Amino acid sequence: MPATAFDVSLPRRPSACVVFASPHSGRDYMWSFMRQTVLNEHAIRSSEDAFVDLLFDCAPEYGAAFLKAGAPRAFVDLNRSPDELDPALIEGVRRIGHNPRVASGLGVIPRVVANGRAIYRGKMSMFEAQERITRYWTPYHRRLQELLTMAHDRHGQAVLIDCHSMPHEAMDGVVRAGLRRPDIVLGDRFGAAASGEVVDRIETAFADAGFLVTRNTPFAGAYITQAYGKPAKRQHAVQVEIDRSLYMNEKLIRPNGDFDAVRLALRKVVAQVAQIGQGRIPLAAE
């Protein structure tokens, strides 16, 4: 089992109503898990949001909490509902309705990694699946809500920045030939997860740092954005997808020569986003 469900870095002075989180950058690929999988140590990392935790780890310096996963996404997907169980992987699960994520092997316990490559040779027991959820999914989400509640209690509002990365090829079918590809996709579930003012402020922060930003296409936000985005209660959630090719070699899963420059640019973004709601009337609910 991974050593920890999560790691949280808290600011010395919690001046921000913003919480940054990285649910897919966990990389504790323990020996027992590697014995189960048919994939090698490199292939198993293909769906990991590699190094995203390093890109946003400056958040506490600007008064915001930063939560990151310990367990890797291939082991348990924290951006899925705990009831998104895959009958093709987990024994005893009944097929009820059609969930496209589960059907494609991307349930809370993933059956595949990137490009549909199978993780296991056969099925696993319901006991093992539920143990992963109990030990890793539940503590992460409990802590995430605690951080948002504390921010809300202090500032009258809370904003979750759910940090992810996307393959460069993700925009292939979205951007017309000859046009610059967006570097960042913001997902607010088409306005359901965050107020327009919040998303505008976040988009401006990225644009000011030189990033090209688009919204909701092809990523509008998954379970976390849906579950935690409650703008009517002044709790906003925005998913951030950053093009991996900006800062890493996707094939080798290594930082590239631009990593430090991108990290520095994102520091400016974090500093600006952390100022949301500071020294002013709380953001209006929508």
GROMACS .gro file of C-alpha atoms in nm:
model
  286
    1MET     CA    1   0.000   0.000   0.000
    2PRO     CA    2   0.116   0.360  -0.060
    3ALA     CA    3   0.268   0.517   0.248
    4THR     CA    4   0.013   0.797   0.275
    5ALA     CA    5  -0.322   0.900   0.129
    6PHE     CA    6  -0.219   1.261   0.094
    7ASP     CA    7   0.026   1.530   0.191
    8VAL     CA    8  -0.089   1.879   0.284
    9SER     CA    9   0.117   2.197   0.306
   10LEU     CA   10  -0.038   2.476   0.508
   11PRO     CA   11   0.057   2.844   0.498
   12ARG     CA   12   0.199   3.012   0.807
   13ARG     CA   13  -0.071   3.274   0.768
   14PRO     CA   14  -0.387   3.149   0.593
   15SER     CA   15  -0.464   3.475   0.413
   16ALA     CA   16  -0.627   3.316   0.105
   17CYS     CA   17  -0.972   3.169   0.058
   18VAL     CA   18  -0.816   2.952  -0.213
   19VAL     CA   19  -0.716   2.585  -0.179
   20PHE     CA   20  -0.492   2.425  -0.443
   21ALA     CA   21  -0.504   2.048  -0.488
   22SER     CA   22  -0.337   1.789  -0.711
   23PRO     CA   23  -0.525   1.455  -0.704
   24HIS     CA   24  -0.341   1.284  -0.990
   25SER     CA   25   0.028   1.354  -0.920
   26GLY     CA   26   0.076   1.077  -0.661
   27ARG     CA   27   0.373   0.860  -0.750
   28ASP     CA   28   0.413   0.607  -0.469
   29TYR     CA   29   0.422   0.296  -0.689
   30MET     CA   30   0.477   0.043  -0.414
   31TRP     CA   31   0.623  -0.301  -0.478
   32SER     CA   32   0.301  -0.491  -0.405
   33PHE     CA   33   0.111  -0.291  -0.668
   34MET     CA   34   0.384  -0.335  -0.928
   35ARG     CA   35   0.363  -0.711  -0.875
   36GLN     CA   36  -0.006  -0.699  -0.968
   37THR     CA   37   0.024  -0.502  -1.289
   38VAL     CA   38   0.126  -0.625  -1.633
   39LEU     CA   39   0.279  -0.285  -1.707
   40ASN     CA   40   0.636  -0.179  -1.645
   41GLU     CA   41   0.742   0.109  -1.421
   42HIS     CA   42   0.733   0.355  -1.710
   43ALA     CA   43   0.402   0.257  -1.870
   44ILE     CA   44   0.214   0.259  -1.540
   45ARG     CA   45   0.291   0.632  -1.507
   46SER     CA   46   0.136   0.731  -1.840
   47SER     CA   47  -0.190   0.856  -1.687
   48GLU     CA   48  -0.019   1.031  -1.395
   49ASP     CA   49  -0.022   1.411  -1.383
   50ALA     CA   50   0.353   1.401  -1.344
   51PHE     CA   51   0.520   1.698  -1.169
   52VAL     CA   52   0.197   1.897  -1.129
   53ASP     CA   53   0.257   1.894  -0.754
   54LEU     CA   54   0.593   2.064  -0.813
   55LEU     CA   55   0.440   2.326  -1.042
   56PHE     CA   56   0.192   2.445  -0.779
   57ASP     CA   57   0.376   2.372  -0.453
   58CYS     CA   58   0.445   2.742  -0.393
   59ALA     CA   59   0.080   2.797  -0.291
   60PRO     CA   60   0.149   2.812   0.087
   61GLU     CA   61   0.390   3.102   0.029
   62TYR     CA   62   0.088   3.305  -0.084
   63GLY     CA   63  -0.142   3.210   0.202
   64ALA     CA   64  -0.315   2.911   0.038
   65ALA     CA   65  -0.324   2.546   0.143
   66PHE     CA   66  -0.191   2.285  -0.100
   67LEU     CA   67  -0.315   1.924  -0.095
   68LYS     CA   68  -0.159   1.650  -0.305
   69ALA     CA   69  -0.230   1.281  -0.341
   70GLY     CA   70   0.006   1.012  -0.221
   71ALA     CA   71  -0.140   0.718  -0.411
   72PRO     CA   72  -0.099   0.715  -0.789
   73ARG     CA   73  -0.396   0.755  -1.020
   74ALA     CA   74  -0.346   0.405  -1.162
   75PHE     CA   75  -0.402   0.267  -0.811
   76VAL     CA   76  -0.708   0.476  -0.716
   77ASP     CA   77  -0.857   0.770  -0.903
   78LEU     CA   78  -0.948   1.048  -0.662
   79ASN     CA   79  -1.133   1.235  -0.936
   80ARG     CA   80  -1.405   0.970  -0.957
   81SER     CA   81  -1.704   0.895  -0.738
   82PRO     CA   82  -1.646   0.604  -0.498
   83ASP     CA   83  -1.942   0.422  -0.654
   84GLU     CA   84  -1.790   0.429  -1.005
   85LEU     CA   85  -1.690   0.064  -0.979
   86ASP     CA   86  -1.598  -0.127  -1.293
   87PRO     CA   87  -1.771  -0.467  -1.332
   88ALA     CA   88  -1.507  -0.567  -1.587
   89LEU     CA   89  -1.241  -0.535  -1.315
   90ILE     CA   90  -1.402  -0.585  -0.975
   91GLU     CA   91  -1.571  -0.910  -0.878
   92GLY     CA   92  -1.930  -0.887  -0.765
   93VAL     CA   93  -2.010  -0.548  -0.923
   94ARG     CA   94  -2.340  -0.538  -1.109
   95ARG     CA   95  -2.363  -0.344  -1.433
   96ILE     CA   96  -2.624  -0.070  -1.373
   97GLY     CA   97  -2.690   0.182  -1.648
   98HIS     CA   98  -2.411   0.319  -1.866
   99ASN     CA   99  -2.127   0.527  -1.730
  100PRO     CA  100  -1.886   0.615  -2.014
  101ARG     CA  101  -1.591   0.661  -1.778
  102VAL     CA  102  -1.641   0.321  -1.617
  103ALA     CA  103  -1.711   0.157  -1.953
  104SER     CA  104  -1.377   0.285  -2.085
  105GLY     CA  105  -1.192   0.145  -1.784
  106LEU     CA  106  -1.154   0.474  -1.597
  107GLY     CA  107  -1.357   0.414  -1.283
  108VAL     CA  108  -1.248   0.488  -0.928
  109ILE     CA  109  -1.021   0.182  -0.949
  110PRO     CA  110  -0.887   0.218  -1.305
  111ARG     CA  111  -0.867  -0.085  -1.531
  112VAL     CA  112  -0.650   0.091  -1.790
  113VAL     CA  113  -0.396   0.371  -1.818
  114ALA     CA  114  -0.343   0.606  -2.113
  115ASN     CA  115  -0.423   0.471  -2.459
  116GLY     CA  116  -0.638   0.195  -2.309
  117ARG     CA  117  -0.352  -0.023  -2.188
  118ALA     CA  118  -0.472  -0.279  -1.933
  119ILE     CA  119  -0.325  -0.256  -1.583
  120TYR     CA  120  -0.409  -0.609  -1.464
  121ARG     CA  121  -0.426  -0.961  -1.600
  122GLY     CA  122  -0.764  -1.039  -1.447
  123LYS     CA  123  -1.010  -0.919  -1.186
  124MET     CA  124  -0.967  -0.807  -0.825
  125SER     CA  125  -1.187  -0.871  -0.526
  126MET     CA  126  -1.447  -0.627  -0.401
  127PHE     CA  127  -1.264  -0.629  -0.068
  128GLU     CA  128  -0.943  -0.498  -0.226
  129ALA     CA  129  -1.127  -0.228  -0.421
  130GLN     CA  130  -1.312  -0.108  -0.111
  131GLU     CA  131  -0.990  -0.115   0.093
  132ARG     CA  132  -0.827   0.127  -0.154
  133ILE     CA  133  -1.127   0.356  -0.133
  134THR     CA  134  -1.132   0.344   0.248
  135ARG     CA  135  -0.759   0.398   0.293
  136TYR     CA  136  -0.690   0.655   0.022
  137TRP     CA  137  -1.001   0.801  -0.143
  138THR     CA  138  -1.194   0.875   0.174
  139PRO     CA  139  -0.909   1.042   0.372
  140TYR     CA  140  -0.814   1.262   0.074
  141HIS     CA  141  -1.166   1.388   0.027
  142ARG     CA  142  -1.225   1.432   0.396
  143ARG     CA  143  -0.916   1.651   0.419
  144LEU     CA  144  -1.008   1.844   0.105
  145GLN     CA  145  -1.347   1.938   0.245
  146GLU     CA  146  -1.188   2.031   0.578
  147LEU     CA  147  -0.954   2.273   0.402
  148LEU     CA  148  -1.240   2.428   0.207
  149THR     CA  149  -1.452   2.458   0.519
  150MET     CA  150  -1.170   2.628   0.708
  151ALA     CA  151  -1.119   2.874   0.420
  152HIS     CA  152  -1.490   2.944   0.408
  153ASP     CA  153  -1.511   2.996   0.784
  154ARG     CA  154  -1.221   3.246   0.774
  155HIS     CA  155  -1.309   3.436   0.458
  156GLY     CA  156  -1.678   3.381   0.393
  157GLN     CA  157  -1.602   3.187   0.075
  158ALA     CA  158  -1.374   2.915  -0.060
  159VAL     CA  159  -1.223   2.852  -0.404
  160LEU     CA  160  -1.078   2.515  -0.504
  161ILE     CA  161  -0.818   2.507  -0.781
  162ASP     CA  162  -0.808   2.142  -0.892
  163CYS     CA  163  -0.473   2.105  -1.070
  164HIS     CA  164  -0.424   1.859  -1.357
  165SER     CA  165  -0.224   1.810  -1.675
  166MET     CA  166  -0.335   1.705  -2.021
  167PRO     CA  167  -0.152   1.529  -2.304
  168HIS     CA  168  -0.053   1.765  -2.584
  169GLU     CA  169  -0.260   1.554  -2.823
  170ALA     CA  170  -0.576   1.623  -2.621
  171MET     CA  171  -0.635   1.937  -2.827
  172ASP     CA  172  -0.590   1.766  -3.165
  173GLY     CA  173  -0.959   1.753  -3.243
  174VAL     CA  174  -1.040   2.087  -3.084
  175VAL     CA  175  -0.807   2.343  -3.241
  176ARG     CA  176  -0.823   2.423  -3.610
  177ALA     CA  177  -0.507   2.383  -3.812
  178GLY     CA  178  -0.284   2.687  -3.805
  179LEU     CA  179  -0.419   2.825  -3.480
  180ARG     CA  180  -0.223   2.833  -3.156
  181ARG     CA  181  -0.320   2.560  -2.914
  182PRO     CA  182  -0.445   2.661  -2.570
  183ASP     CA  183  -0.193   2.601  -2.295
  184ILE     CA  184  -0.458   2.588  -2.023
  185VAL     CA  185  -0.813   2.456  -2.012
  186LEU     CA  186  -1.030   2.581  -1.724
  187GLY     CA  187  -1.325   2.360  -1.635
  188ASP     CA  188  -1.617   2.499  -1.437
  189ARG     CA  189  -1.881   2.261  -1.572
  190PHE     CA  190  -2.010   2.541  -1.792
  191GLY     CA  191  -2.075   2.772  -1.500
  192ALA     CA  192  -2.228   2.518  -1.261
  193ALA     CA  193  -1.920   2.481  -1.039
  194ALA     CA  194  -1.800   2.841  -0.998
  195SER     CA  195  -1.920   3.195  -1.041
  196GLY     CA  196  -1.825   3.378  -1.357
  197GLU     CA  197  -1.629   3.631  -1.153
  198VAL     CA  198  -1.410   3.360  -1.001
  199VAL     CA  199  -1.335   3.198  -1.337
  200ASP     CA  200  -1.266   3.536  -1.495
  201ARG     CA  201  -1.011   3.613  -1.224
  202ILE     CA  202  -0.839   3.278  -1.273
  203GLU     CA  203  -0.832   3.314  -1.652
  204THR     CA  204  -0.685   3.663  -1.621
  205ALA     CA  205  -0.409   3.533  -1.393
  206PHE     CA  206  -0.303   3.273  -1.648
  207ALA     CA  207  -0.331   3.517  -1.939
  208ASP     CA  208  -0.121   3.777  -1.755
  209ALA     CA  209   0.152   3.513  -1.717
  210GLY     CA  210   0.154   3.451  -2.092
  211PHE     CA  211  -0.064   3.139  -2.118
  212LEU     CA  212  -0.337   3.094  -2.378
  213VAL     CA  213  -0.654   2.987  -2.200
  214THR     CA  214  -0.980   2.826  -2.305
  215ARG     CA  215  -1.275   2.695  -2.104
  216ASN     CA  216  -1.455   2.362  -2.074
  217THR     CA  217  -1.344   2.211  -2.405
  218PRO     CA  218  -1.242   1.935  -2.405
  219PHE     CA  219  -1.234   1.920  -2.022
  220ALA     CA  220  -1.522   2.073  -1.828
  221GLY     CA  221  -1.437   1.913  -1.494
  222ALA     CA  222  -1.504   1.569  -1.348
  223TYR     CA  223  -1.614   1.438  -1.008
  224ILE     CA  224  -1.419   1.683  -0.791
  225THR     CA  225  -1.542   1.991  -0.973
  226GLN     CA  226  -1.897   1.861  -0.966
  227ALA     CA  227  -1.889   1.755  -0.600
  228TYR     CA  228  -1.717   2.062  -0.455
  229GLY     CA  229  -1.842   2.336  -0.685
  230LYS     CA  230  -2.130   2.496  -0.493
  231PRO     CA  231  -2.128   2.861  -0.596
  232ALA     CA  232  -2.466   2.929  -0.430
  233LYS     CA  233  -2.293   2.843  -0.101
  234ARG     CA  234  -1.984   3.049  -0.190
  235GLN     CA  235  -1.775   2.737  -0.249
  236HIS     CA  236  -1.632   2.745  -0.601
  237ALA     CA  237  -1.436   2.476  -0.784
  238VAL     CA  238  -1.236   2.516  -1.104
  239GLN     CA  239  -1.038   2.243  -1.277
  240VAL     CA  240  -0.709   2.350  -1.436
  241GLU     CA  241  -0.555   2.141  -1.716
  242ILE     CA  242  -0.207   2.240  -1.831
  243ASP     CA  243  -0.048   2.108  -2.151
  244ARG     CA  244   0.222   1.863  -2.042
  245SER     CA  245   0.442   1.940  -2.340
  246LEU     CA  246   0.505   2.288  -2.198
  247TYR     CA  247   0.716   2.155  -1.913
  248MET     CA  248   0.794   1.787  -1.967
  249ASN     CA  249   0.898   1.526  -2.219
  250GLU     CA  250   0.578   1.322  -2.235
  251LYS     CA  251   0.743   1.007  -2.371
  252LEU     CA  252   1.022   0.998  -2.114
  253ILE     CA  253   0.809   1.144  -1.831
  254ARG     CA  254   1.086   1.385  -1.741
  255PRO     CA  255   1.096   1.763  -1.698
  256ASN     CA  256   1.211   1.934  -2.014
  257GLY     CA  257   1.430   2.241  -2.057
  258ASP     CA  258   1.136   2.476  -2.004
  259PHE     CA  259   1.029   2.329  -1.671
  260ASP     CA  260   1.182   2.600  -1.454
  261ALA     CA  261   1.044   2.879  -1.672
  262VAL     CA  262   0.693   2.732  -1.664
  263ARG     CA  263   0.717   2.682  -1.290
  264LEU     CA  264   0.819   3.046  -1.248
  265ALA     CA  265   0.529   3.163  -1.466
  266LEU     CA  266   0.288   2.950  -1.262
  267ARG     CA  267   0.423   3.106  -0.943
  268LYS     CA  268   0.291   3.439  -1.073
  269VAL     CA  269  -0.043   3.274  -1.147
  270VAL     CA  270  -0.066   3.123  -0.799
  271ALA     CA  271   0.019   3.457  -0.639
  272GLN     CA  272  -0.253   3.633  -0.836
  273VAL     CA  273  -0.518   3.364  -0.785
  274ALA     CA  274  -0.447   3.356  -0.411
  275GLN     CA  275  -0.557   3.719  -0.395
  276ILE     CA  276  -0.915   3.633  -0.496
  277GLY     CA  277  -1.149   3.775  -0.236
  278GLN     CA  278  -0.879   3.946  -0.031
  279GLY     CA  279  -0.948   4.292   0.097
  280ARG     CA  280  -1.284   4.323  -0.070
  281ILE     CA  281  -1.648   4.224  -0.048
  282PRO     CA  282  -1.690   3.845  -0.080
  283LEU     CA  283  -1.755   3.724  -0.430
  284ALA     CA  284  -2.119   3.708  -0.527
  285ALA     CA  285  -2.285   3.369  -0.558
  286GLU     CA  286  -2.438   3.264  -0.887
   0.00000   0.00000   0.00000
